[in-house]
Coordinates of C-alpha atoms in Angstrom, one line a residue:
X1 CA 4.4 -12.3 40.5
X2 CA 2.2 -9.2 40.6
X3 CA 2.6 -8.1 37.3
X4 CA 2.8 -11.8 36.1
X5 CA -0.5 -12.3 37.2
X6 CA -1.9 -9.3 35.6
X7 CA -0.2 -10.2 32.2
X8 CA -2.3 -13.7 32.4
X9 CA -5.5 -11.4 33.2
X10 CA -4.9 -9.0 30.2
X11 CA -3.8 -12.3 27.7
X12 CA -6.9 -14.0 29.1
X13 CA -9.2 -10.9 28.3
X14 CA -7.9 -10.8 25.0
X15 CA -8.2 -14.1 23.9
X16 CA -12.0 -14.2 24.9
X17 CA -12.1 -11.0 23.5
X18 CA -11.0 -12.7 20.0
X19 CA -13.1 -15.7 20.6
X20 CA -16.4 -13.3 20.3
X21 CA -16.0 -13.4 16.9
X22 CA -16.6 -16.7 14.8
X23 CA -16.0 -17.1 11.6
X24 CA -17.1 -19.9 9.0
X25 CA -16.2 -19.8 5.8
X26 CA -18.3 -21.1 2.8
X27 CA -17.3 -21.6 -1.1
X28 CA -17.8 -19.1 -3.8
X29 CA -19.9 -19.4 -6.6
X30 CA -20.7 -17.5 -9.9
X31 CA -23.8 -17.5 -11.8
X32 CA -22.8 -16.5 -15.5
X33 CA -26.3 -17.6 -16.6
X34 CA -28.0 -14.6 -14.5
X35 CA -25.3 -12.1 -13.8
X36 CA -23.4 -11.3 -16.5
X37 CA -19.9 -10.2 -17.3
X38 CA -19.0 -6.6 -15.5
X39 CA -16.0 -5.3 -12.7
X40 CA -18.3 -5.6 -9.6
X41 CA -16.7 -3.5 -7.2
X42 CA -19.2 -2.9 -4.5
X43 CA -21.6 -4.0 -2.6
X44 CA -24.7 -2.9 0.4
X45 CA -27.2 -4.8 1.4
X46 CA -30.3 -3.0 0.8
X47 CA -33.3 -5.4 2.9
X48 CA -34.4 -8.9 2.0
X49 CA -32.8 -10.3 -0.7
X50 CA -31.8 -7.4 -2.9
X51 CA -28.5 -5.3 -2.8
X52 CA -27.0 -2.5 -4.8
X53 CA -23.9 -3.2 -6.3
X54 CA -21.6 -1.0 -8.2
X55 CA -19.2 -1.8 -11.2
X56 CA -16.1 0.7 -11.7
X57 CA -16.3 0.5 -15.5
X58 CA -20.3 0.7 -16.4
X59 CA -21.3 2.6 -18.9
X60 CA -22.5 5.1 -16.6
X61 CA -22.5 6.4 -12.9
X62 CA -25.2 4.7 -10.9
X63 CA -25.8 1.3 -9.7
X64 CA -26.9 -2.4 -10.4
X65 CA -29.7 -4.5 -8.1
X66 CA -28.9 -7.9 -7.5
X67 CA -31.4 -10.6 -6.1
X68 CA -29.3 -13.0 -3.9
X69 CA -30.3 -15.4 -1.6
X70 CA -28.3 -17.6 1.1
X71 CA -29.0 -20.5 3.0
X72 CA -31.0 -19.7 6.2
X73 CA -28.8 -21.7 8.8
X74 CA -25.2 -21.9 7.0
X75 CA -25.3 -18.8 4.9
X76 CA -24.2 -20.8 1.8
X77 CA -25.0 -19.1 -1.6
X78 CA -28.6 -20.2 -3.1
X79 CA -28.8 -18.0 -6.2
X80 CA -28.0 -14.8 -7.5
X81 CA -29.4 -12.5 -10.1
X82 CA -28.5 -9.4 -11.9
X83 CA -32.4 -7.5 -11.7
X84 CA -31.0 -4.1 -13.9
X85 CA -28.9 -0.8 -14.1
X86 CA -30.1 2.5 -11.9
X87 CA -28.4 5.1 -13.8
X88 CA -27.8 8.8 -12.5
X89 CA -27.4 10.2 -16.1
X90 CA -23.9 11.2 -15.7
X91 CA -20.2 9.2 -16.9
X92 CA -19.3 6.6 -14.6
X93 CA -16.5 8.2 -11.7
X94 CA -14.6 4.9 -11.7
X95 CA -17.2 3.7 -9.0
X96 CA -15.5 1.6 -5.9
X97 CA -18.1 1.9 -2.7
X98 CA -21.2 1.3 -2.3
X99 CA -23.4 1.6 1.4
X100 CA -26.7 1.9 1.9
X101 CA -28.5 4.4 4.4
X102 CA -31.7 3.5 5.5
X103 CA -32.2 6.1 7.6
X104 CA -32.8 8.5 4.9
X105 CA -33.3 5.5 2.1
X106 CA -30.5 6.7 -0.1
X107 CA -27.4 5.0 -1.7
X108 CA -24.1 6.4 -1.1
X109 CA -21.3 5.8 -3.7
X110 CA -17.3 6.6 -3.7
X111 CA -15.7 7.7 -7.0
X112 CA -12.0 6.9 -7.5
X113 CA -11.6 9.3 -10.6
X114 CA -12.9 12.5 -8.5
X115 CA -12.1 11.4 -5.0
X116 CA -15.8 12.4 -4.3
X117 CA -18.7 10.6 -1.8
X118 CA -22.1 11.0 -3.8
X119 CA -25.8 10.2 -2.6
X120 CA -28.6 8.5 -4.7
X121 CA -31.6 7.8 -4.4
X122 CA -32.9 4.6 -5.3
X123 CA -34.1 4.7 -8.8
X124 CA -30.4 5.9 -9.5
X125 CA -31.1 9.7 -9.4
X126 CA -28.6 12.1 -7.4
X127 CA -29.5 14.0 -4.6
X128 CA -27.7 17.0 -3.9
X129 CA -25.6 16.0 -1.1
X130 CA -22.3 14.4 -0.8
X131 CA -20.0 13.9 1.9
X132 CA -17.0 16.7 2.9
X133 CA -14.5 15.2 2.9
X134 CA -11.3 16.6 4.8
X135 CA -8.2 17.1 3.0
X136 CA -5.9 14.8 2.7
X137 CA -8.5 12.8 0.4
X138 CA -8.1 15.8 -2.0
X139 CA -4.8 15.4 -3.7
X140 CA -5.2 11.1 -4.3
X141 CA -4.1 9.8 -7.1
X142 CA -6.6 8.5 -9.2
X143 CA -6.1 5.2 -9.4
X144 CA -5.5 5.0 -5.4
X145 CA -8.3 7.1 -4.5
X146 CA -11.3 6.6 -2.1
X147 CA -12.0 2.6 -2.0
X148 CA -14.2 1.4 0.7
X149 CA -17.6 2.5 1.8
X150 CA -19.8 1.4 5.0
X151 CA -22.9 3.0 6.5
X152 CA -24.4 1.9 10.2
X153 CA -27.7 2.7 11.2
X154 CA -27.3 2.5 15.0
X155 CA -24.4 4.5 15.1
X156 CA -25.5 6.9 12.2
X157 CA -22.2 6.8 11.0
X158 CA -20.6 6.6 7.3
X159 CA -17.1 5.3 6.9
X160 CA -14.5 5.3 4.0
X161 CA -11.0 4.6 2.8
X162 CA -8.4 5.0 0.4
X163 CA -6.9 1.6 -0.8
X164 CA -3.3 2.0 -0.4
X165 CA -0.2 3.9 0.3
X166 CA -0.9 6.0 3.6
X167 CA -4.6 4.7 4.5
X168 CA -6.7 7.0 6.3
X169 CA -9.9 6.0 7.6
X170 CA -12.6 8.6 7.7
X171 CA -15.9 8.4 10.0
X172 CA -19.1 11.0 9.2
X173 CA -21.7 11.7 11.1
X174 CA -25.4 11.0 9.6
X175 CA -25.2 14.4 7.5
X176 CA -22.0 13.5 6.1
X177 CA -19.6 16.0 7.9
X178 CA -15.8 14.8 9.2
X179 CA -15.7 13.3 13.1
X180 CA -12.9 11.3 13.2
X181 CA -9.6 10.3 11.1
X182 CA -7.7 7.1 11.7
X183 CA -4.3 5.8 10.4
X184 CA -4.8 1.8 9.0
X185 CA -1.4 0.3 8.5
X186 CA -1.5 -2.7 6.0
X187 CA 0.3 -6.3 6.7
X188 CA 2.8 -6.7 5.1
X189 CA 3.0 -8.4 1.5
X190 CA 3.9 -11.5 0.9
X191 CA 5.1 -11.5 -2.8
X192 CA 7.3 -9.3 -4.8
X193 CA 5.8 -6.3 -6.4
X194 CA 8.5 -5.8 -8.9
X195 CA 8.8 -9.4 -10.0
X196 CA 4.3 -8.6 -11.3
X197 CA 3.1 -8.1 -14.6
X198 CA 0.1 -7.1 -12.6
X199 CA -0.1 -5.9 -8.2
X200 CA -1.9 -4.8 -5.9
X201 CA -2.0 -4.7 -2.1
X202 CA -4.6 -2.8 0.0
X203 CA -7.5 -2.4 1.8
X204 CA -10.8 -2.7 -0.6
X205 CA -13.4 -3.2 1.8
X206 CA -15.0 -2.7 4.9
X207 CA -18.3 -3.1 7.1
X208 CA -19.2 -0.6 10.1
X209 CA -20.2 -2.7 12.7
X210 CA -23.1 -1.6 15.8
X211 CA -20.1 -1.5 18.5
X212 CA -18.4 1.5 16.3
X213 CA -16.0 -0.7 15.2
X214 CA -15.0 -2.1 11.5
X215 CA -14.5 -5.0 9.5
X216 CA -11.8 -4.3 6.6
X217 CA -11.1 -6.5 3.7
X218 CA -7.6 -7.0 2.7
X219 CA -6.4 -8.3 -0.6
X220 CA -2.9 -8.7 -2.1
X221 CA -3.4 -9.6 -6.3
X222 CA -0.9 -11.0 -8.0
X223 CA -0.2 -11.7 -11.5
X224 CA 3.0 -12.8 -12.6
X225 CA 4.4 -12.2 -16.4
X226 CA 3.2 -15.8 -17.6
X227 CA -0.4 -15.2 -15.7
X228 CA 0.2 -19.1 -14.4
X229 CA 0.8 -18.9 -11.0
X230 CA -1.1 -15.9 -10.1
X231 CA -2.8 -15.6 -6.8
X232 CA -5.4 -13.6 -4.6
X233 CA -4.6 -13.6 -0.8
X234 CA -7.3 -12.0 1.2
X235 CA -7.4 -11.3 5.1
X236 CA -10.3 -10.0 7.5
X237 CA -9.9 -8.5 10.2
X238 CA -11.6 -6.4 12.8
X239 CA -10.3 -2.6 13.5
X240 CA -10.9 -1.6 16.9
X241 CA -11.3 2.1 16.1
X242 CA -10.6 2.8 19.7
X243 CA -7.2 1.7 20.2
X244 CA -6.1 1.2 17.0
X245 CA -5.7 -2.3 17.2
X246 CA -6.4 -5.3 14.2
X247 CA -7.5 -9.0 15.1
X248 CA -7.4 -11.5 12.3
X249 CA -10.8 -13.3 11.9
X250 CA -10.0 -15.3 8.4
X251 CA -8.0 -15.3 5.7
X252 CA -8.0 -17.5 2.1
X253 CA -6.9 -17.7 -1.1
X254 CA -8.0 -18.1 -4.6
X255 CA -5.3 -18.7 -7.4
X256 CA -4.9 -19.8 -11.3
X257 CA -2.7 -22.8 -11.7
X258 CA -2.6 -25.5 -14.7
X259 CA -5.4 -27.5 -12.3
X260 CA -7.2 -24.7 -11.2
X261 CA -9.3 -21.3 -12.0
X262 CA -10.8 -19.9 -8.5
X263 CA -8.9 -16.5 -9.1
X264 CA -11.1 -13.9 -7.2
X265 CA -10.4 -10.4 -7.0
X266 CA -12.8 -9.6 -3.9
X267 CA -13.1 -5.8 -3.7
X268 CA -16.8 -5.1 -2.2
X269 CA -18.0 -6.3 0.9
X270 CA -21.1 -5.9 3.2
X271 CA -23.3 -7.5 5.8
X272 CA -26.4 -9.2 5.1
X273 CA -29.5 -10.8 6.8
X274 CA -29.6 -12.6 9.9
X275 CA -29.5 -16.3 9.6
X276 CA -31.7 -18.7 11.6
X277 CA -29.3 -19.0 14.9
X278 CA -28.9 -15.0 14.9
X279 CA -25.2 -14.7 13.1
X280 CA -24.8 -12.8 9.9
X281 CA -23.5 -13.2 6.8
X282 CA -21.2 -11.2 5.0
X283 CA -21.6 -11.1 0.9
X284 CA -18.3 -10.4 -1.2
X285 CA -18.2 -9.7 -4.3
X286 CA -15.3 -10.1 -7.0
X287 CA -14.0 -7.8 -9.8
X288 CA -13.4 -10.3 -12.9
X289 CA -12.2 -7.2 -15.3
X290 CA -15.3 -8.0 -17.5
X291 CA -14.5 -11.9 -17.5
X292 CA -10.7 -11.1 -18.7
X293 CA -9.5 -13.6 -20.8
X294 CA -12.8 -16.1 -20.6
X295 CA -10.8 -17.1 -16.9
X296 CA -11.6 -14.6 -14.4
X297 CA -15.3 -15.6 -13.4
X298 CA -17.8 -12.8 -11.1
X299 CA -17.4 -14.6 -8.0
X300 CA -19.4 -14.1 -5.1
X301 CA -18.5 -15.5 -1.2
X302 CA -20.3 -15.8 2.1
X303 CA -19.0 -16.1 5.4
X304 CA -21.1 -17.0 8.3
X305 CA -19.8 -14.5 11.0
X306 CA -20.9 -14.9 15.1
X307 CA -20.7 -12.7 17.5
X308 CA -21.1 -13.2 21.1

C-alpha cells in the first residue's frame, strides 16, 4: 500500500509537472510580398520586433534582419518583413543556428560545412571568438553537422546540437568553453526512410530556457518518389537536462496533397516577446529550398507557450 501510495505521489507530481507548460498553437503564414524566396534556417530574437535569421545557402556567411510582429494577447502572426543581408565578407559555411547574446550584443552562428560556432557582431562583422568545441563534433559529416543553436541570458549559457545519428548536446559557459555533454535520443520515425526520394529525421532546433532546461524541435520530412503525398511531422518537447528526461508539449503536421500545399520544413526556432498575460511566443521558421518547385512557401509559426 506503501509503495502504492508513493507511486500516486510521484504520477501526481509529474503530471502537474507537465501541466506547467501550456501550449497553444496558431496557423502559419508566409509573406512572399516582403520576404522573399531563401532556405531560412535559423532564427534569434534580437529585442522588439526584429530578429536575425540565417539562410544555409546565401550568397555569403552572415545574416538577414527580419521585422516581425505578433499579436499582443494570442501571439498570432501580424506581419513580417525581410529589412536586409549583414554580411561577414567570407563564403557562406552552410549556416544552420542562429542565437543571440545580449550580454555581450553579438550574434552567434553554427556552420554545418566546418562544424565551427562563430561570433558576429551586429552589422555582420566577425569577431574573433568562436566556441571550443569538444571532440566528438570534430569528425561530423557535413551534411549532419552542428544544427541547433540557443543562448540564455540568466543562465549565461550557449547550447548546440548536431541533427541526427548519435545527438550530443553541448552546454558553454558565457566565454564559450565546454561544461556539460548530453546524449538526446530521437523518437522513433514514423515512415520508411528507404521507400523516400527525399528524408530526414532529427533534431533542428532548440531554445534554452531560464530553468537550464531546453526546448528541442523535432522534424521527420518526407518526400516520396511522386512528391504527392509528402509530409512534415514536427514534435516539441521539453529536455530536462537534469535527468535526461523529454515531455511532449505539441506536435503538428504540414503535408502536400492534391487539396493541399502547407508543406513546412521548420528548422529554426527561438523565443520571442512576452505577450500581454506574461506567456511567450515562440517564432519558427521554415526552409522552402528557395521556394522549390513554386510549392514550398517560407513559412513562419507561433506558438503561444505558458508557464506556471
Amino acid at each position: 500500500m506503501k509503495r502504492f501510495i508513493l507511486y500516486l505521489l510521484i504520477a501526481g507530481i509529474a503530471i502537474r509537472g507537465l501541466a506547467q507548460c501550456k501550449i497553444t498553437e496558431n496557423k502559419q503564414f508566409a509573406f512572399p510580398q516582403s520576404i522573399p524566396a531563401g532556405n531560412y534556417s535559423g532564427i534569434a530574437w534580437l529585442g522588439n520586433n526584429h530578429y536575425a535569421v540565417v539562410s544555409d545557402k546565401s550568397k555569403e556567411d552572415g545574416f538577414f534582419v527580419f521585422e516581425i510582429d505578433v499579436d499582443s494577447v494570442s501571439g498570432e502572426l501580424l506581419s513580417a518583413k525581410n529589412l536586409g543581408f549583414r554580411s561577414s565578407g567570407f563564403e557562406n559555411r552552410d549556416n544552420e543556428g542562429i542565437a543571440f547574446n545580449a550580454l555581450s550584443n553579438t550574434i552567434l552562428i553554427s556552420g554545418e560545412r566546418d562544424n565551427r560556432i562563430l561570433e558576429y557582431k551586429l552589422d555582420g562583422n566577425r569577431t574573433s571568438r568562436e566556441a571550443q568545441l569538444p571532440e566528438v563534433y570534430r569528425h561530423l559529416p557535413a551534411n549532419l553537422g552542428l544544427e541547433a543553436l540557443s543562448f540564455n541570458d540568466s543562465t549565461r549559457t550557449l547550447w548546440t546540437c548536431n541533427e541526427s545519428d548519435t545527438i550530443f548536446i553541448q552546454s558553454f559557459d558565457s566565454l564559450y568553453r565546454p561544461r556539460h555533454l548530453y546524449v538526446y535520443h530521437l523518437d522513433s520515425p514514423i515512415a520508411n526512410a528507404d521507400k523516400a526520394w527525399l528524408y530526414a529525421h532529427g533534431a533542428v532546433a532548440m531554445c534554452a530556457l531560464d530553468d537550464g532546461n531546453l526546448l528541442v524541435l523535432e522534424r521527420e520530412f518526407y518526400v516520396p518518389k511522386k512528391k504527392i503525398g509528402a509530409f512534415v511531422n514536427c514534435k516539441l518537447f521539453k529536455f530536462t537536462v537534469g535527468n535526461l528526461k523529454k515531455d511532449l508539449l505539441s506536435t503538428w503536421r504540414t503535408k502536400l496533397t492534391l487539396l493541399s500545399r502547407t508543406l513546412a520544413n521548420y528548422e529554426g526556432m527561438c523565443l520571442g516577446p512576452k505577450l500581454a498575460d506574461g506567456s511567450r511566443v515562440l517564432i519558427l521558421v521554415a526552409d522552402s529550398q528557395n521556394q522549390y518547385g513554386s510549392v514550398l512557401k517560407d513559412w513562419l509559426k507561433t506558438l503561444k507557450i505558458e508557464m506556471h
